[in-house]
PDB file of C-alpha atoms in Angstrom:
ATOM      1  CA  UNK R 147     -29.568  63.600 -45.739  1.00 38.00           C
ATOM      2  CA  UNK R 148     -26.359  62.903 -44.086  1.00 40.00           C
ATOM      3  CA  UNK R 149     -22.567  64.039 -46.041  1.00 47.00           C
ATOM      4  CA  UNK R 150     -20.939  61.168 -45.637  1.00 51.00           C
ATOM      5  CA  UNK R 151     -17.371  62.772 -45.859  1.00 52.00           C
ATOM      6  CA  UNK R 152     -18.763  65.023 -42.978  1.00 49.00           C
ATOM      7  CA  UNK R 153     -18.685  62.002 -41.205  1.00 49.00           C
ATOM      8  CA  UNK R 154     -15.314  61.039 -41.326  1.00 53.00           C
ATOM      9  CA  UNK R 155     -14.254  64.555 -40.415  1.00 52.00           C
ATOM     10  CA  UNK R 156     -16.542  65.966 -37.983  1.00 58.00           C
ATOM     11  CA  UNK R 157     -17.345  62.807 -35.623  1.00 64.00           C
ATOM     12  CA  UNK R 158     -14.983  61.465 -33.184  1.00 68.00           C
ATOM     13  CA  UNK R 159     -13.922  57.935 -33.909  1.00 70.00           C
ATOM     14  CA  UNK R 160     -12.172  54.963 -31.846  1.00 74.00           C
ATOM     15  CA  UNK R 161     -10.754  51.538 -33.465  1.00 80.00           C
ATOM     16  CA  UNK R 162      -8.322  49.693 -34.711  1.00 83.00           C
ATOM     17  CA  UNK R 163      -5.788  50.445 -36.914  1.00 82.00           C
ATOM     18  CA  UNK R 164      -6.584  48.542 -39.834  1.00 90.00           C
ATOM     19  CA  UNK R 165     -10.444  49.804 -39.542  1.00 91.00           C
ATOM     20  CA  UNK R 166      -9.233  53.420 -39.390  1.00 91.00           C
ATOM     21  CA  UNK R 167      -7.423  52.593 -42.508  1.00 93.00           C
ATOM     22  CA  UNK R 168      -9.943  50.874 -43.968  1.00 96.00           C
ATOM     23  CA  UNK R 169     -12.353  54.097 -43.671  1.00 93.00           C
ATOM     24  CA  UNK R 170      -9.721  56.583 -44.563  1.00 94.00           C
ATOM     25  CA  UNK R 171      -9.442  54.525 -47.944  1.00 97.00           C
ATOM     26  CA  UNK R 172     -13.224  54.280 -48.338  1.00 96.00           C
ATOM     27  CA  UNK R 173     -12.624  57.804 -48.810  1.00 94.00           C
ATOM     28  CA  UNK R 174      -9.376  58.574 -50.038  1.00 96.00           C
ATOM     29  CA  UNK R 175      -8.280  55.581 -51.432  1.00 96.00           C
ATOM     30  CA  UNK R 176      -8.454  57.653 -55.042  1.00 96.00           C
ATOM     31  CA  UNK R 177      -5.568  59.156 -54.767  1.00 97.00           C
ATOM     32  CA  UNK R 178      -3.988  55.592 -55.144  1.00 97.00           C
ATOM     33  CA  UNK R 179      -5.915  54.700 -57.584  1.00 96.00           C
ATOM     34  CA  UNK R 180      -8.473  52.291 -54.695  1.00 97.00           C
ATOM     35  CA  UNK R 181     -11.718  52.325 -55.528  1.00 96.00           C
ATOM     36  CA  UNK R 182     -14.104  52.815 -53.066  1.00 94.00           C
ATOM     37  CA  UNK R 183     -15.655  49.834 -52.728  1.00 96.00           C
ATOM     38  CA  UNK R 184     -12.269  47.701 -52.671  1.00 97.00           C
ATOM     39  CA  UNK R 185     -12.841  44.478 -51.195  1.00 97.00           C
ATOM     40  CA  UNK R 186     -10.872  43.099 -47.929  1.00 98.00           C
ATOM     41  CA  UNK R 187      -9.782  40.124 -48.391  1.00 97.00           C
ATOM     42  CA  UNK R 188      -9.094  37.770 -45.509  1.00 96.00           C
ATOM     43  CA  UNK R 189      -6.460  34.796 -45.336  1.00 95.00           C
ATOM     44  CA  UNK R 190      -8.512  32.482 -47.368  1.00 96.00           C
ATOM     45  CA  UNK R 191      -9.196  35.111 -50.170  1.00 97.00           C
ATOM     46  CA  UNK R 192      -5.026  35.760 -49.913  1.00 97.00           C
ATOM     47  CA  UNK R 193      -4.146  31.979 -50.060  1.00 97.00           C
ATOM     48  CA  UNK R 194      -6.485  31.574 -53.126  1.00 97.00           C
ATOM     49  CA  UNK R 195      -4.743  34.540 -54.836  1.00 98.00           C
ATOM     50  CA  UNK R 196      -1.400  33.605 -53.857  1.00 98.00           C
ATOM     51  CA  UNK R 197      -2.339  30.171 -55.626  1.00 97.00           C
ATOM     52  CA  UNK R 198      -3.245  31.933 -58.734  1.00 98.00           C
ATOM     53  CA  UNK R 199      -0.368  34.040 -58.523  1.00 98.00           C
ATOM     54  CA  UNK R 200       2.152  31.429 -58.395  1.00 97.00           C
ATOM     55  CA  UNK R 201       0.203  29.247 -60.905  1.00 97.00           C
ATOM     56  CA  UNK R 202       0.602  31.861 -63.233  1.00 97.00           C
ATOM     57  CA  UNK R 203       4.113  32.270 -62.546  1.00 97.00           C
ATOM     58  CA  UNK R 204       4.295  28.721 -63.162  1.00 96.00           C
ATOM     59  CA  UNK R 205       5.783  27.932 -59.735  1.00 96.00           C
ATOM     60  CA  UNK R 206       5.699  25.159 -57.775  1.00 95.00           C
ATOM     61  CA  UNK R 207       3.176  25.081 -55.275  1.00 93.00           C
ATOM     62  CA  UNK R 208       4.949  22.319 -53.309  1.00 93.00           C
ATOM     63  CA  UNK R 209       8.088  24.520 -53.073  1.00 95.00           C
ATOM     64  CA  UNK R 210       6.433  28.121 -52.801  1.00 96.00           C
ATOM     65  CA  UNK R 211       3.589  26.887 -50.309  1.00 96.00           C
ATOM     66  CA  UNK R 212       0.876  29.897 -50.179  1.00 96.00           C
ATOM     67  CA  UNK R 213       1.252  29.825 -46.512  1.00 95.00           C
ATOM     68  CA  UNK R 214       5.211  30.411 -46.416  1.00 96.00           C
ATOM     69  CA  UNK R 215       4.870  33.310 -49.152  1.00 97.00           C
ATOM     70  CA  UNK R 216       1.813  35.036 -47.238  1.00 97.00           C
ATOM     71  CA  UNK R 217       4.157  35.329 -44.017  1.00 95.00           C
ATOM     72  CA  UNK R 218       7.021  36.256 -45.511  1.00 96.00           C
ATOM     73  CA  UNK R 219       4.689  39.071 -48.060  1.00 97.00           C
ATOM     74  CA  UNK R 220       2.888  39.670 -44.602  1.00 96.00           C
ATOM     75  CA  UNK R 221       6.337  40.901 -43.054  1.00 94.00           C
ATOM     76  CA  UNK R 222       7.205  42.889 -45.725  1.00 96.00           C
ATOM     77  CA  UNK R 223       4.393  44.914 -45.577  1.00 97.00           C
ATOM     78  CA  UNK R 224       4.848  45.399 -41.860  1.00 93.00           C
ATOM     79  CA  UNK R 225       7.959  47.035 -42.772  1.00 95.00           C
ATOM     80  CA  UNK R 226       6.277  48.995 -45.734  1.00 96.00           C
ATOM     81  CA  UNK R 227       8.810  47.238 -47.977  1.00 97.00           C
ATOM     82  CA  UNK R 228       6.596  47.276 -51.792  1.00 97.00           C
ATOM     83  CA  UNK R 229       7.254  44.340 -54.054  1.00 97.00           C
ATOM     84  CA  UNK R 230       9.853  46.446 -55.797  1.00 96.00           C
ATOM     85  CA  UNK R 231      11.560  47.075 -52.998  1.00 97.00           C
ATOM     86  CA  UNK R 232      11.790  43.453 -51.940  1.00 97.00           C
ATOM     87  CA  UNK R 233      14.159  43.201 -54.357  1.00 94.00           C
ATOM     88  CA  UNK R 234      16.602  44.569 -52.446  1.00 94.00           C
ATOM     89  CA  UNK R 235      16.447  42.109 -50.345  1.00 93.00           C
ATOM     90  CA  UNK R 236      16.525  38.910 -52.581  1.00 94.00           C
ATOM     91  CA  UNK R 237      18.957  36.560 -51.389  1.00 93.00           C
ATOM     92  CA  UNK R 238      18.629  33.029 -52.446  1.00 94.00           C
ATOM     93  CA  UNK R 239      16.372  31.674 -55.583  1.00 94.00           C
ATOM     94  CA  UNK R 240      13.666  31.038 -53.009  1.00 94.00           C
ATOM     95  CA  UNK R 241      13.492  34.566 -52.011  1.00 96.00           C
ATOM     96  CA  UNK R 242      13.686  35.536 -55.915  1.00 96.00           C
ATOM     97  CA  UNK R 243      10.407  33.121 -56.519  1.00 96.00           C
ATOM     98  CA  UNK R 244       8.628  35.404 -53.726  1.00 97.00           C
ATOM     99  CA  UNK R 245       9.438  38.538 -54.937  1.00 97.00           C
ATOM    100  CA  UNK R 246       7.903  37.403 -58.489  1.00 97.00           C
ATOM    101  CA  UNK R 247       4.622  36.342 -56.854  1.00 98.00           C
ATOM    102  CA  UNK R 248       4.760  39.190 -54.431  1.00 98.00           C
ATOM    103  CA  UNK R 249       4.331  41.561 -57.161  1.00 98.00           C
ATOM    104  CA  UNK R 250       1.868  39.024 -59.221  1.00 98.00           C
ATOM    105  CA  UNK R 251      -0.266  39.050 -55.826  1.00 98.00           C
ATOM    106  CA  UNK R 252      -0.194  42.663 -56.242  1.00 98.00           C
ATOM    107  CA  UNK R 253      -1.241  42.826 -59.463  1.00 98.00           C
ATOM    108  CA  UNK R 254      -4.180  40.634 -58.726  1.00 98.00           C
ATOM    109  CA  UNK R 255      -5.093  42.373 -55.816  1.00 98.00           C
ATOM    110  CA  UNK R 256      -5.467  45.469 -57.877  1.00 97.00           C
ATOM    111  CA  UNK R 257      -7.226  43.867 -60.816  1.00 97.00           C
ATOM    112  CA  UNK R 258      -9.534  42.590 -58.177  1.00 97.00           C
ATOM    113  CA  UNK R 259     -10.378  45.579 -56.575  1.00 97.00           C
ATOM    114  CA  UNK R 260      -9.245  44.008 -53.416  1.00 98.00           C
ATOM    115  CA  UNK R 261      -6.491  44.661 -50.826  1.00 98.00           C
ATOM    116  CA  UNK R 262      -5.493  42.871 -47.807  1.00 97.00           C
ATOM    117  CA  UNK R 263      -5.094  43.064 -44.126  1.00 96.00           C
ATOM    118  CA  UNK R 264      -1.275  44.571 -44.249  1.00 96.00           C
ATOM    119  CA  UNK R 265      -2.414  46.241 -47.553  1.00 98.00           C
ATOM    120  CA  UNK R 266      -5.039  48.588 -45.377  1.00 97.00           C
ATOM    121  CA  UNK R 267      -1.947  49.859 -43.277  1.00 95.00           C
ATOM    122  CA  UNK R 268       0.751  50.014 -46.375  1.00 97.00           C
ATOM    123  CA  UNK R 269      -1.865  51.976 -48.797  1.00 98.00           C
ATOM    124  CA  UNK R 270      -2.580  54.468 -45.411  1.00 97.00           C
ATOM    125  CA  UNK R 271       0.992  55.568 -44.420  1.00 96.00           C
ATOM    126  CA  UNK R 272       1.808  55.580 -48.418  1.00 97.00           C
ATOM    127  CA  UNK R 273      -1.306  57.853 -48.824  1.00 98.00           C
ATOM    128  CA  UNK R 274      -0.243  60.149 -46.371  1.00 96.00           C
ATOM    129  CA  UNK R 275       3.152  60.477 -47.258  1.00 97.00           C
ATOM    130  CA  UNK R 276       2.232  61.420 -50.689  1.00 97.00           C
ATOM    131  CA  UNK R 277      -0.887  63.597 -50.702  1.00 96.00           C
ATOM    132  CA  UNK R 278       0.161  65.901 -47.780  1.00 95.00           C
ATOM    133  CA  UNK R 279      -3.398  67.798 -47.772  1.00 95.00           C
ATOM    134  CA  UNK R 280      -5.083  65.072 -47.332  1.00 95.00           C
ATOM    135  CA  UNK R 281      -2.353  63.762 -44.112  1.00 93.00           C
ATOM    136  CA  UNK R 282      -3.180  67.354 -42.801  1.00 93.00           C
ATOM    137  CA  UNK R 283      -6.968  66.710 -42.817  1.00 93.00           C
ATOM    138  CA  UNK R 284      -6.632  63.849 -40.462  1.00 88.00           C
ATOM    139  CA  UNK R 285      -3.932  65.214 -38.310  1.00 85.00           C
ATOM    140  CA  UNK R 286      -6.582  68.318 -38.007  1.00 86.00           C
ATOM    141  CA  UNK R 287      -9.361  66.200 -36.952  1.00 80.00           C
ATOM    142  CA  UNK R 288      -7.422  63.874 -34.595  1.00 80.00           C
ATOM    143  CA  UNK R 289      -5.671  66.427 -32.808  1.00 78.00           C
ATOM    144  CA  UNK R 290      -5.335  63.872 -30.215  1.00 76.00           C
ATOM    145  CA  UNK R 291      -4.630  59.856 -30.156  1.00 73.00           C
ATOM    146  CA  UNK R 292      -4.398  57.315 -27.933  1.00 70.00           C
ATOM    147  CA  UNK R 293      -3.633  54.172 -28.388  1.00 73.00           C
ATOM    148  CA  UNK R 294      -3.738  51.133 -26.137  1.00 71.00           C
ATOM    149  CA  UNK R 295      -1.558  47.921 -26.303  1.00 69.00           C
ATOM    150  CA  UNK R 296       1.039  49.726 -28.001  1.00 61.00           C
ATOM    151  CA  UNK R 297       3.425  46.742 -26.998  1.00 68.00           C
ATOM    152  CA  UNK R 298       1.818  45.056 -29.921  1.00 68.00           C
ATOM    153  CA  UNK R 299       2.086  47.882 -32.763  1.00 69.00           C
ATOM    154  CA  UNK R 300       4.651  47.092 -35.906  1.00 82.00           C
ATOM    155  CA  UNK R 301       6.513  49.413 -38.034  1.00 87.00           C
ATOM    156  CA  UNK R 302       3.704  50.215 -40.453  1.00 91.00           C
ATOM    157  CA  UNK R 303       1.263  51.050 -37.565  1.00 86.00           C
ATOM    158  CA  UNK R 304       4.221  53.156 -35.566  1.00 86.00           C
ATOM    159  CA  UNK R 305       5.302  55.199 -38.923  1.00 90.00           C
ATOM    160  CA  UNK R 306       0.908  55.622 -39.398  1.00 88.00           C
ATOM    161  CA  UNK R 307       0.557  57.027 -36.111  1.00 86.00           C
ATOM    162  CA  UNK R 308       3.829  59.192 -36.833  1.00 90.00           C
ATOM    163  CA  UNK R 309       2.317  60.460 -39.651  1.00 93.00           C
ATOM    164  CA  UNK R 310      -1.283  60.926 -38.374  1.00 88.00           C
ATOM    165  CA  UNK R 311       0.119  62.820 -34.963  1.00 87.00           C
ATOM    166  CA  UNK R 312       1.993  65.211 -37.339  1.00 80.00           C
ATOM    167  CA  UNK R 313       3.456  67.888 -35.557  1.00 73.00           C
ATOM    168  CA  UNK R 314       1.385  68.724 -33.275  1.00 75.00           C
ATOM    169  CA  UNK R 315       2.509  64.914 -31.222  1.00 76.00           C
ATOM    170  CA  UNK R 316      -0.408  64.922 -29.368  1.00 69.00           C
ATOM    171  CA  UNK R 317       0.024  60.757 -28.398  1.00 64.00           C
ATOM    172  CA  UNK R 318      -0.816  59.452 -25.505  1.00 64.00           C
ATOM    173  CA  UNK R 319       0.261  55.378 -25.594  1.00 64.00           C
ATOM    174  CA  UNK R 320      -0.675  52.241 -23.351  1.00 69.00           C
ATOM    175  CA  UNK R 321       0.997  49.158 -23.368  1.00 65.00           C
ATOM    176  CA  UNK R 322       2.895  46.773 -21.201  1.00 65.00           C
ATOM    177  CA  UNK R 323       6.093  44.684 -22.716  1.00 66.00           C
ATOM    178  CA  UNK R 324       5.759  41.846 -20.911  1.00 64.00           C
ATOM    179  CA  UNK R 325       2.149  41.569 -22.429  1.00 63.00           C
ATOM    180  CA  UNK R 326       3.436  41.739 -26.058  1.00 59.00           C
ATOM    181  CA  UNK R 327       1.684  38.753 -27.798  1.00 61.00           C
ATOM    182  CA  UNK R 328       2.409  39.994 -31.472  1.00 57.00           C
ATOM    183  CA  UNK R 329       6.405  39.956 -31.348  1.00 56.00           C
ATOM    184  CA  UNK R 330       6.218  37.219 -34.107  1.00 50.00           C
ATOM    185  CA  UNK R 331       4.564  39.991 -36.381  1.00 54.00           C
ATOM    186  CA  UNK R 332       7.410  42.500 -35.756  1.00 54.00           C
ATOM    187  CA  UNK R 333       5.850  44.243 -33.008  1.00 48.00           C
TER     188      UNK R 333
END
């Protein structure tokens, strides 16, 4: 039989950044309270729960279309800004309607056992910034990262690899501005 926590420490490992989060939550999502078999839900699983969120709001889906709230929820997260936090930001009655369903698509989310894309990447960095033994495991495994196309990384995947290079800053990156493809994602 194989340990399968011996396999997230003692192999090496190349991906992406939201499957490396994705595994490290597999594994240590407990400490936030993610189970390990949280589902990943995709844009069509977020538009359906954005629907249910503002239905229960009792919003207007004509005026708070699931599309418009995902992007601007989507950009938040990029910026590790938490529902709470969004409130900070409110300016408007719009922006007031999408920080209600931004924390009511949380809530679902976690009722559901689910997170999202941006969620993989948020959960990560706020894992590591909160259960420092468990940052420290990682940074001792991947004692050195590179990372290609780093034109295209956002905030949440720049403070992630800040975290997971730790002191050591063993980070070698690739990328090429005039190649940058994701700049509408905050790249």
């Amino acid at each position: 039989l194989v340990n399968r926590q011996s396999l997230i420490v003692n192999t090496p490992w190349a991906g992406t950044f939201h499957s490396f989060c994705a595994r490290v939550l597999r594994y240590e999502g407990k400490y936030l309270g993610i189970p390990p078999n949280y589902l990943i839900y995709d844009e069509a699983d977020q538009k359906d729960t954005l629907k249910l969120a503002i239905d229960k709001l009792d919003l207007s889906p004509k005026r708070f279309s699931p599309q418009a709230v995902a992007t601007i929820i989507s950009q938040a997260k990029n910026e590790l800004i938490t529902p709470l936090e969004y409130l900070n930001y409110v300016q408007g009655e719009w922006q007031q309607g999408v920080a209600q369903i931004y924390l009511k698509y949380q809530q679902l989310l976690k009722e559901f056992g689910a997170l999202d894309f941006d969620d993989l990447l948020m959960s990560t960095v706020r894992l590591f910034q909160k259960e420092k033994t468990v940052a420290q495991k990682y940074q001792q495994h991947y004692q050195w990262i590179l990372i290609d196309e780093y034109q295209d990384t956002n905030h949440a995947q720049y403070t992630l690899t800040r975290l997971l290079a730790g002191s050591r800053r063993n980070l070698t990156v690739v990328g090429d501005c005039s190649q940058s493809i994701y700049s509408w994602r905050g790249a």
